[in-house]
Amino acid sequence: IARQVQARLFPQSLPASRTLDYAGRCMQAREVGGDYFDFLSLGQERLGLVVGDIAGKGIAAALLMANLQANLRSQCATALEQLAGFLRAVNQLFHENTVESAYATLFFAEYDGRQRRLRYANCGHLPGLLLRGDDSVERLDATAFVLGLFPDWECAIGERRLEPGDVLALYTDGITETFDAADQEFGEERLVASLRRHRHQAPEALVAAIVDDVQRFGHREQSDDVTLIVAKCREA
């Protein structure tokens, strides 16, 4: 029952975008988990792409994930003009509604389809990967601390312009920390190689191909949630 309830917290539809195709998937290691992804319609042809990872596992992490999702969705109307202020409010609510040790990493990206502009905040999360048309990669590193530990919290906002053919990947450590029989982890380098190898596929197929690469690489039973968002910029 908890798994069915949590499944409804993930996106049930994709907000329209004239210049961005995107898809996401979360494969949970247990019946419920603490990974989170979302697609938020922010108005004025702007789209929110969100990936988060709650500290911990199981029911406790799932409850915190639901709390974070509710905070993001209830406050996202303010993200259009005040992205940093919006995330400060989300942090404050998450801090007030959880125990002192609870925290989450979060990557929040706001894409403006009219200007092909990506603004983002990386709150202690793994770097987003921006694969350019020439196959070069830009790492979108942390711009803030994790959410939930401190009431007084600030974040910087990064910005990139996307060109047709660019591919953005947001993910959790279940991707990069999958291990093979020799105890080698999948890692960022293999993720980048997988992105390059499959980049010409549509986002849904691209997500499936990367997840398949991770699963074929892994030797052990899945021990952590695996979550991935891929977005491809296209001509209007």
PDB file of N, CA and C in Angstrom, residues 54-142:
ATOM      1  N   ILE A  54      16.733  11.815   0.047  1.00  0.00           N
ATOM      2  CA  ILE A  54      16.558  11.945   1.485  1.00  0.00           C
ATOM      3  C   ILE A  54      17.567  11.053   2.200  1.00  0.00           C
ATOM      4  N   ALA A  55      18.173  11.559   3.262  1.00  0.00           N
ATOM      5  CA  ALA A  55      19.072  10.740   4.072  1.00  0.00           C
ATOM      6  C   ALA A  55      18.270   9.620   4.740  1.00  0.00           C
ATOM      7  N   GLY A  56      18.761   8.389   4.618  1.00  0.00           N
ATOM      8  CA  GLY A  56      18.076   7.254   5.220  1.00  0.00           C
ATOM      9  C   GLY A  56      17.358   6.414   4.181  1.00  0.00           C
ATOM     10  N   LYS A  57      16.670   5.387   4.673  1.00  0.00           N
ATOM     11  CA  LYS A  57      15.991   4.443   3.785  1.00  0.00           C
ATOM     12  C   LYS A  57      14.643   4.059   4.372  1.00  0.00           C
ATOM     13  N   GLY A  58      13.851   3.358   3.571  1.00  0.00           N
ATOM     14  CA  GLY A  58      12.610   2.774   4.050  1.00  0.00           C
ATOM     15  C   GLY A  58      11.512   3.781   4.337  1.00  0.00           C
ATOM     16  N   ILE A  59      10.604   3.400   5.248  1.00  0.00           N
ATOM     17  CA  ILE A  59       9.418   4.197   5.536  1.00  0.00           C
ATOM     18  C   ILE A  59       9.779   5.595   6.034  1.00  0.00           C
ATOM     19  N   ALA A  60      10.782   5.704   6.898  1.00  0.00           N
ATOM     20  CA  ALA A  60      11.163   7.016   7.425  1.00  0.00           C
ATOM     21  C   ALA A  60      11.577   7.951   6.294  1.00  0.00           C
ATOM     22  N   ALA A  61      12.402   7.456   5.374  1.00  0.00           N
ATOM     23  CA  ALA A  61      12.837   8.279   4.247  1.00  0.00           C
ATOM     24  C   ALA A  61      11.662   8.610   3.331  1.00  0.00           C
ATOM     25  N   ALA A  62      10.766   7.666   3.146  1.00  0.00           N
ATOM     26  CA  ALA A  62       9.610   7.888   2.280  1.00  0.00           C
ATOM     27  C   ALA A  62       8.705   8.990   2.838  1.00  0.00           C
ATOM     28  N   LEU A  63       8.528   9.010   4.164  1.00  0.00           N
ATOM     29  CA  LEU A  63       7.713  10.065   4.773  1.00  0.00           C
ATOM     30  C   LEU A  63       8.363  11.427   4.593  1.00  0.00           C
ATOM     31  N   LEU A  64       9.682  11.489   4.740  1.00  0.00           N
ATOM     32  CA  LEU A  64      10.389  12.759   4.534  1.00  0.00           C
ATOM     33  C   LEU A  64      10.332  13.173   3.075  1.00  0.00           C
ATOM     34  N   MET A  65      10.422  12.202   2.178  1.00  0.00           N
ATOM     35  CA  MET A  65      10.302  12.503   0.758  1.00  0.00           C
ATOM     36  C   MET A  65       8.952  13.146   0.452  1.00  0.00           C
ATOM     37  N   ALA A  66       7.881  12.588   1.035  1.00  0.00           N
ATOM     38  CA  ALA A  66       6.541  13.142   0.828  1.00  0.00           C
ATOM     39  C   ALA A  66       6.443  14.563   1.383  1.00  0.00           C
ATOM     40  N   ASN A  67       7.085  14.802   2.525  1.00  0.00           N
ATOM     41  CA  ASN A  67       7.094  16.137   3.117  1.00  0.00           C
ATOM     42  C   ASN A  67       7.812  17.128   2.206  1.00  0.00           C
ATOM     43  N   LEU A  68       8.966  16.724   1.672  1.00  0.00           N
ATOM     44  CA  LEU A  68       9.721  17.601   0.778  1.00  0.00           C
ATOM     45  C   LEU A  68       8.931  17.877  -0.496  1.00  0.00           C
ATOM     46  N   GLN A  69       8.309  16.853  -1.049  1.00  0.00           N
ATOM     47  CA  GLN A  69       7.519  17.044  -2.265  1.00  0.00           C
ATOM     48  C   GLN A  69       6.382  18.039  -2.028  1.00  0.00           C
ATOM     49  N   ALA A  70       5.702  17.897  -0.890  1.00  0.00           N
ATOM     50  CA  ALA A  70       4.599  18.807  -0.563  1.00  0.00           C
ATOM     51  C   ALA A  70       5.098  20.240  -0.418  1.00  0.00           C
ATOM     52  N   ASN A  71       6.247  20.411   0.230  1.00  0.00           N
ATOM     53  CA  ASN A  71       6.808  21.754   0.386  1.00  0.00           C
ATOM     54  C   ASN A  71       7.147  22.373  -0.959  1.00  0.00           C
ATOM     55  N   LEU A  72       7.779  21.598  -1.834  1.00  0.00           N
ATOM     56  CA  LEU A  72       8.161  22.115  -3.150  1.00  0.00           C
ATOM     57  C   LEU A  72       6.935  22.491  -3.974  1.00  0.00           C
ATOM     58  N   ARG A  73       5.960  21.606  -4.011  1.00  0.00           N
ATOM     59  CA  ARG A  73       4.788  21.880  -4.854  1.00  0.00           C
ATOM     60  C   ARG A  73       3.943  23.024  -4.317  1.00  0.00           C
ATOM     61  N   SER A  74       3.873  23.157  -2.996  1.00  0.00           N
ATOM     62  CA  SER A  74       3.054  24.225  -2.423  1.00  0.00           C
ATOM     63  C   SER A  74       3.711  25.589  -2.563  1.00  0.00           C
ATOM     64  N   GLN A  75       5.033  25.624  -2.668  1.00  0.00           N
ATOM     65  CA  GLN A  75       5.749  26.890  -2.711  1.00  0.00           C
ATOM     66  C   GLN A  75       6.221  27.272  -4.116  1.00  0.00           C
ATOM     67  N   CYS A  76       6.065  26.377  -5.113  1.00  0.00           N
ATOM     68  CA  CYS A  76       6.751  26.575  -6.398  1.00  0.00           C
ATOM     69  C   CYS A  76       6.263  27.788  -7.176  1.00  0.00           C
ATOM     70  N   ALA A  77       5.076  28.317  -6.851  1.00  0.00           N
ATOM     71  CA  ALA A  77       4.598  29.508  -7.548  1.00  0.00           C
ATOM     72  C   ALA A  77       5.540  30.687  -7.348  1.00  0.00           C
ATOM     73  N   THR A  78       6.277  30.689  -6.239  1.00  0.00           N
ATOM     74  CA  THR A  78       7.191  31.802  -5.959  1.00  0.00           C
ATOM     75  C   THR A  78       8.539  31.628  -6.649  1.00  0.00           C
ATOM     76  N   ALA A  79       8.776  30.476  -7.262  1.00  0.00           N
ATOM     77  CA  ALA A  79      10.082  30.211  -7.866  1.00  0.00           C
ATOM     78  C   ALA A  79      10.318  31.048  -9.110  1.00  0.00           C
ATOM     79  N   LEU A  80       9.235  31.486  -9.751  1.00  0.00           N
ATOM     80  CA  LEU A  80       9.360  32.183 -11.034  1.00  0.00           C
ATOM     81  C   LEU A  80      10.224  33.426 -10.927  1.00  0.00           C
ATOM     82  N   GLU A  81      10.031  34.215  -9.886  1.00  0.00           N
ATOM     83  CA  GLU A  81      10.792  35.456  -9.745  1.00  0.00           C
ATOM     84  C   GLU A  81      11.875  35.370  -8.676  1.00  0.00           C
ATOM     85  N   GLN A  82      11.698  34.510  -7.691  1.00  0.00           N
ATOM     86  CA  GLN A  82      12.611  34.463  -6.556  1.00  0.00           C
ATOM     87  C   GLN A  82      13.042  33.030  -6.287  1.00  0.00           C
ATOM     88  N   LEU A  83      13.891  32.485  -7.145  1.00  0.00           N
ATOM     89  CA  LEU A  83      14.288  31.091  -7.000  1.00  0.00           C
ATOM     90  C   LEU A  83      15.001  30.852  -5.675  1.00  0.00           C
ATOM     91  N   ALA A  84      15.934  31.720  -5.309  1.00  0.00           N
ATOM     92  CA  ALA A  84      16.653  31.545  -4.049  1.00  0.00           C
ATOM     93  C   ALA A  84      15.705  31.678  -2.855  1.00  0.00           C
ATOM     94  N   GLY A  85      14.788  32.647  -2.907  1.00  0.00           N
ATOM     95  CA  GLY A  85      13.819  32.817  -1.829  1.00  0.00           C
ATOM     96  C   GLY A  85      12.882  31.626  -1.708  1.00  0.00           C
ATOM     97  N   PHE A  86      12.476  31.082  -2.835  1.00  0.00           N
ATOM     98  CA  PHE A  86      11.642  29.877  -2.847  1.00  0.00           C
ATOM     99  C   PHE A  86      12.342  28.728  -2.143  1.00  0.00           C
ATOM    100  N   LEU A  87      13.604  28.515  -2.448  1.00  0.00           N
ATOM    101  CA  LEU A  87      14.336  27.401  -1.833  1.00  0.00           C
ATOM    102  C   LEU A  87      14.610  27.663  -0.355  1.00  0.00           C
ATOM    103  N   ARG A  88      14.798  28.927   0.025  1.00  0.00           N
ATOM    104  CA  ARG A  88      14.927  29.241   1.455  1.00  0.00           C
ATOM    105  C   ARG A  88      13.652  28.852   2.207  1.00  0.00           C
ATOM    106  N   ALA A  89      12.493  29.140   1.601  1.00  0.00           N
ATOM    107  CA  ALA A  89      11.222  28.786   2.238  1.00  0.00           C
ATOM    108  C   ALA A  89      11.070  27.270   2.338  1.00  0.00           C
ATOM    109  N   VAL A  90      11.477  26.550   1.297  1.00  0.00           N
ATOM    110  CA  VAL A  90      11.408  25.090   1.320  1.00  0.00           C
ATOM    111  C   VAL A  90      12.307  24.535   2.424  1.00  0.00           C
ATOM    112  N   ASN A  91      13.516  25.076   2.545  1.00  0.00           N
ATOM    113  CA  ASN A  91      14.428  24.639   3.597  1.00  0.00           C
ATOM    114  C   ASN A  91      13.838  24.899   4.982  1.00  0.00           C
ATOM    115  N   GLN A  92      13.251  26.066   5.166  1.00  0.00           N
ATOM    116  CA  GLN A  92      12.698  26.400   6.477  1.00  0.00           C
ATOM    117  C   GLN A  92      11.556  25.452   6.853  1.00  0.00           C
ATOM    118  N   LEU A  93      10.673  25.179   5.911  1.00  0.00           N
ATOM    119  CA  LEU A  93       9.565  24.265   6.189  1.00  0.00           C
ATOM    120  C   LEU A  93      10.073  22.858   6.468  1.00  0.00           C
ATOM    121  N   PHE A  94      11.039  22.409   5.688  1.00  0.00           N
ATOM    122  CA  PHE A  94      11.586  21.067   5.876  1.00  0.00           C
ATOM    123  C   PHE A  94      12.274  20.968   7.234  1.00  0.00           C
ATOM    124  N   HIS A  95      12.999  22.015   7.612  1.00  0.00           N
ATOM    125  CA  HIS A  95      13.680  22.042   8.907  1.00  0.00           C
ATOM    126  C   HIS A  95      12.679  22.019  10.058  1.00  0.00           C
ATOM    127  N   GLU A  96      11.598  22.781   9.927  1.00  0.00           N
ATOM    128  CA  GLU A  96      10.611  22.876  10.999  1.00  0.00           C
ATOM    129  C   GLU A  96       9.787  21.595  11.151  1.00  0.00           C
ATOM    130  N   ASN A  97       9.608  20.867  10.067  1.00  0.00           N
ATOM    131  CA  ASN A  97       8.696  19.720  10.081  1.00  0.00           C
ATOM    132  C   ASN A  97       9.388  18.374  10.260  1.00  0.00           C
ATOM    133  N   THR A  98      10.702  18.396  10.490  1.00  0.00           N
ATOM    134  CA  THR A  98      11.433  17.136  10.607  1.00  0.00           C
ATOM    135  C   THR A  98      12.334  17.161  11.844  1.00  0.00           C
ATOM    136  N   VAL A  99      12.847  15.991  12.214  1.00  0.00           N
ATOM    137  CA  VAL A  99      13.766  15.913  13.345  1.00  0.00           C
ATOM    138  C   VAL A  99      15.081  16.585  12.977  1.00  0.00           C
ATOM    139  N   GLU A 100      15.883  16.895  13.994  1.00  0.00           N
ATOM    140  CA  GLU A 100      17.092  17.685  13.779  1.00  0.00           C
ATOM    141  C   GLU A 100      18.090  17.025  12.833  1.00  0.00           C
ATOM    142  N   SER A 101      18.121  15.701  12.810  1.00  0.00           N
ATOM    143  CA  SER A 101      19.114  15.002  12.003  1.00  0.00           C
ATOM    144  C   SER A 101      18.674  14.780  10.555  1.00  0.00           C
ATOM    145  N   ALA A 102      17.433  15.138  10.225  1.00  0.00           N
ATOM    146  CA  ALA A 102      16.916  14.874   8.881  1.00  0.00           C
ATOM    147  C   ALA A 102      17.447  15.907   7.890  1.00  0.00           C
ATOM    148  N   TYR A 103      17.808  15.440   6.717  1.00  0.00           N
ATOM    149  CA  TYR A 103      18.237  16.365   5.666  1.00  0.00           C
ATOM    150  C   TYR A 103      18.044  15.711   4.302  1.00  0.00           C
ATOM    151  N   ALA A 104      18.146  16.533   3.279  1.00  0.00           N
ATOM    152  CA  ALA A 104      18.007  16.042   1.906  1.00  0.00           C
ATOM    153  C   ALA A 104      18.966  16.807   1.011  1.00  0.00           C
ATOM    154  N   THR A 105      19.515  16.110   0.045  1.00  0.00           N
ATOM    155  CA  THR A 105      20.215  16.795  -1.038  1.00  0.00           C
ATOM    156  C   THR A 105      19.187  17.044  -2.136  1.00  0.00           C
ATOM    157  N   LEU A 106      19.384  18.119  -2.881  1.00  0.00           N
ATOM    158  CA  LEU A 106      18.390  18.493  -3.891  1.00  0.00           C
ATOM    159  C   LEU A 106      19.062  19.217  -5.041  1.00  0.00           C
ATOM    160  N   PHE A 107      18.664  18.861  -6.251  1.00  0.00           N
ATOM    161  CA  PHE A 107      19.050  19.643  -7.428  1.00  0.00           C
ATOM    162  C   PHE A 107      17.757  20.177  -8.024  1.00  0.00           C
ATOM    163  N   PHE A 108      17.635  21.519  -8.040  1.00  0.00           N
ATOM    164  CA  PHE A 108      16.449  22.168  -8.596  1.00  0.00           C
ATOM    165  C   PHE A 108      16.882  23.009  -9.790  1.00  0.00           C
ATOM    166  N   ALA A 109      16.334  22.686 -10.958  1.00  0.00           N
ATOM    167  CA  ALA A 109      16.646  23.437 -12.172  1.00  0.00           C
ATOM    168  C   ALA A 109      15.374  24.066 -12.713  1.00  0.00           C
ATOM    169  N   GLU A 110      15.468  25.327 -13.093  1.00  0.00           N
ATOM    170  CA  GLU A 110      14.345  26.033 -13.705  1.00  0.00           C
ATOM    171  C   GLU A 110      14.715  26.370 -15.146  1.00  0.00           C
ATOM    172  N   TYR A 111      13.958  25.800 -16.097  1.00  0.00           N
ATOM    173  CA  TYR A 111      14.243  25.995 -17.517  1.00  0.00           C
ATOM    174  C   TYR A 111      13.236  26.962 -18.117  1.00  0.00           C
ATOM    175  N   ASP A 112      13.747  28.026 -18.746  1.00  0.00           N
ATOM    176  CA  ASP A 112      12.930  29.020 -19.439  1.00  0.00           C
ATOM    177  C   ASP A 112      12.936  28.667 -20.921  1.00  0.00           C
ATOM    178  N   GLY A 113      11.806  28.161 -21.419  1.00  0.00           N
ATOM    179  CA  GLY A 113      11.739  27.707 -22.802  1.00  0.00           C
ATOM    180  C   GLY A 113      11.840  28.813 -23.823  1.00  0.00           C
ATOM    181  N   ARG A 114      11.528  30.048 -23.435  1.00  0.00           N
ATOM    182  CA  ARG A 114      11.613  31.157 -24.385  1.00  0.00           C
ATOM    183  C   ARG A 114      13.061  31.566 -24.632  1.00  0.00           C
ATOM    184  N   GLN A 115      13.859  31.583 -23.585  1.00  0.00           N
ATOM    185  CA  GLN A 115      15.251  32.008 -23.701  1.00  0.00           C
ATOM    186  C   GLN A 115      16.235  30.832 -23.722  1.00  0.00           C
ATOM    187  N   ARG A 116      15.739  29.609 -23.585  1.00  0.00           N
ATOM    188  CA  ARG A 116      16.580  28.415 -23.470  1.00  0.00           C
ATOM    189  C   ARG A 116      17.604  28.591 -22.340  1.00  0.00           C
ATOM    190  N   ARG A 117      17.145  29.169 -21.260  1.00  0.00           N
ATOM    191  CA  ARG A 117      18.012  29.455 -20.122  1.00  0.00           C
ATOM    192  C   ARG A 117      17.706  28.495 -18.992  1.00  0.00           C
ATOM    193  N   LEU A 118      18.771  27.963 -18.392  1.00  0.00           N
ATOM    194  CA  LEU A 118      18.651  27.064 -17.250  1.00  0.00           C
ATOM    195  C   LEU A 118      19.247  27.758 -16.036  1.00  0.00           C
ATOM    196  N   ARG A 119      18.409  28.001 -15.031  1.00  0.00           N
ATOM    197  CA  ARG A 119      18.901  28.459 -13.731  1.00  0.00           C
ATOM    198  C   ARG A 119      18.787  27.297 -12.766  1.00  0.00           C
ATOM    199  N   TYR A 120      19.769  27.155 -11.877  1.00  0.00           N
ATOM    200  CA  TYR A 120      19.745  25.974 -11.015  1.00  0.00           C
ATOM    201  C   TYR A 120      20.362  26.268  -9.658  1.00  0.00           C
ATOM    202  N   ALA A 121      19.928  25.450  -8.683  1.00  0.00           N
ATOM    203  CA  ALA A 121      20.555  25.411  -7.369  1.00  0.00           C
ATOM    204  C   ALA A 121      20.864  23.958  -7.062  1.00  0.00           C
ATOM    205  N   ASN A 122      22.106  23.687  -6.751  1.00  0.00           N
ATOM    206  CA  ASN A 122      22.530  22.343  -6.360  1.00  0.00           C
ATOM    207  C   ASN A 122      22.781  22.366  -4.865  1.00  0.00           C
ATOM    208  N   CYS A 123      21.854  21.779  -4.126  1.00  0.00           N
ATOM    209  CA  CYS A 123      21.898  21.826  -2.658  1.00  0.00           C
ATOM    210  C   CYS A 123      22.554  20.549  -2.125  1.00  0.00           C
ATOM    211  N   GLY A 124      23.872  20.518  -2.148  1.00  0.00           N
ATOM    212  CA  GLY A 124      24.624  19.391  -1.635  1.00  0.00           C
ATOM    213  C   GLY A 124      24.439  18.106  -2.418  1.00  0.00           C
ATOM    214  N   HIS A 125      23.950  18.217  -3.649  1.00  0.00           N
ATOM    215  CA  HIS A 125      23.649  17.041  -4.454  1.00  0.00           C
ATOM    216  C   HIS A 125      24.828  16.725  -5.384  1.00  0.00           C
ATOM    217  N   LEU A 126      24.759  15.566  -6.025  1.00  0.00           N
ATOM    218  CA  LEU A 126      25.755  15.236  -7.040  1.00  0.00           C
ATOM    219  C   LEU A 126      25.664  16.230  -8.192  1.00  0.00           C
ATOM    220  N   PRO A 127      26.787  16.495  -8.874  1.00  0.00           N
ATOM    221  CA  PRO A 127      26.748  17.498  -9.944  1.00  0.00           C
ATOM    222  C   PRO A 127      25.839  17.088 -11.086  1.00  0.00           C
ATOM    223  N   GLY A 128      25.027  18.036 -11.563  1.00  0.00           N
ATOM    224  CA  GLY A 128      24.327  17.796 -12.812  1.00  0.00           C
ATOM    225  C   GLY A 128      25.337  17.726 -13.940  1.00  0.00           C
ATOM    226  N   LEU A 129      25.020  16.979 -14.973  1.00  0.00           N
ATOM    227  CA  LEU A 129      25.910  16.826 -16.113  1.00  0.00           C
ATOM    228  C   LEU A 129      25.248  17.430 -17.346  1.00  0.00           C
ATOM    229  N   LEU A 130      25.922  18.389 -17.968  1.00  0.00           N
ATOM    230  CA  LEU A 130      25.407  19.043 -19.164  1.00  0.00           C
ATOM    231  C   LEU A 130      26.299  18.644 -20.337  1.00  0.00           C
ATOM    232  N   LEU A 131      25.774  17.766 -21.179  1.00  0.00           N
ATOM    233  CA  LEU A 131      26.507  17.260 -22.335  1.00  0.00           C
ATOM    234  C   LEU A 131      26.211  18.163 -23.517  1.00  0.00           C
ATOM    235  N   ARG A 132      27.232  18.860 -23.982  1.00  0.00           N
ATOM    236  CA  ARG A 132      27.075  19.808 -25.074  1.00  0.00           C
ATOM    237  C   ARG A 132      27.098  19.089 -26.432  1.00  0.00           C
ATOM    238  N   GLY A 133      26.761  19.845 -27.464  1.00  0.00           N
ATOM    239  CA  GLY A 133      26.700  19.275 -28.795  1.00  0.00           C
ATOM    240  C   GLY A 133      28.021  18.745 -29.299  1.00  0.00           C
ATOM    241  N   ASP A 134      29.151  19.282 -28.803  1.00  0.00           N
ATOM    242  CA  ASP A 134      30.476  18.808 -29.216  1.00  0.00           C
ATOM    243  C   ASP A 134      30.985  17.678 -28.327  1.00  0.00           C
ATOM    244  N   ASP A 135      30.120  17.115 -27.494  1.00  0.00           N
ATOM    245  CA  ASP A 135      30.425  16.005 -26.583  1.00  0.00           C
ATOM    246  C   ASP A 135      31.229  16.425 -25.355  1.00  0.00           C
ATOM    247  N   SER A 136      31.487  17.715 -25.192  1.00  0.00           N
ATOM    248  CA  SER A 136      32.112  18.176 -23.949  1.00  0.00           C
ATOM    249  C   SER A 136      31.066  18.155 -22.836  1.00  0.00           C
ATOM    250  N   VAL A 137      31.541  18.078 -21.584  1.00  0.00           N
ATOM    251  CA  VAL A 137      30.645  17.970 -20.437  1.00  0.00           C
ATOM    252  C   VAL A 137      30.930  19.093 -19.455  1.00  0.00           C
ATOM    253  N   GLU A 138      29.879  19.741 -18.990  1.00  0.00           N
ATOM    254  CA  GLU A 138      29.978  20.731 -17.924  1.00  0.00           C
ATOM    255  C   GLU A 138      29.327  20.153 -16.675  1.00  0.00           C
ATOM    256  N   ARG A 139      30.042  20.235 -15.544  1.00  0.00           N
ATOM    257  CA  ARG A 139      29.530  19.732 -14.269  1.00  0.00           C
ATOM    258  C   ARG A 139      28.879  20.893 -13.515  1.00  0.00           C
ATOM    259  N   LEU A 140      27.636  20.709 -13.135  1.00  0.00           N
ATOM    260  CA  LEU A 140      26.901  21.735 -12.403  1.00  0.00           C
ATOM    261  C   LEU A 140      27.013  21.412 -10.914  1.00  0.00           C
ATOM    262  N   ASP A 141      28.081  21.931 -10.310  1.00  0.00           N
ATOM    263  CA  ASP A 141      28.444  21.569  -8.942  1.00  0.00           C
ATOM    264  C   ASP A 141      27.569  22.276  -7.910  1.00  0.00           C
ATOM    265  N   ALA A 142      27.781  21.919  -6.640  1.00  0.00           N
ATOM    266  CA  ALA A 142      26.968  22.437  -5.541  1.00  0.00           C
ATOM    267  C   ALA A 142      27.034  23.957  -5.461  1.00  0.00           C
TER     268      ALA A 142
END
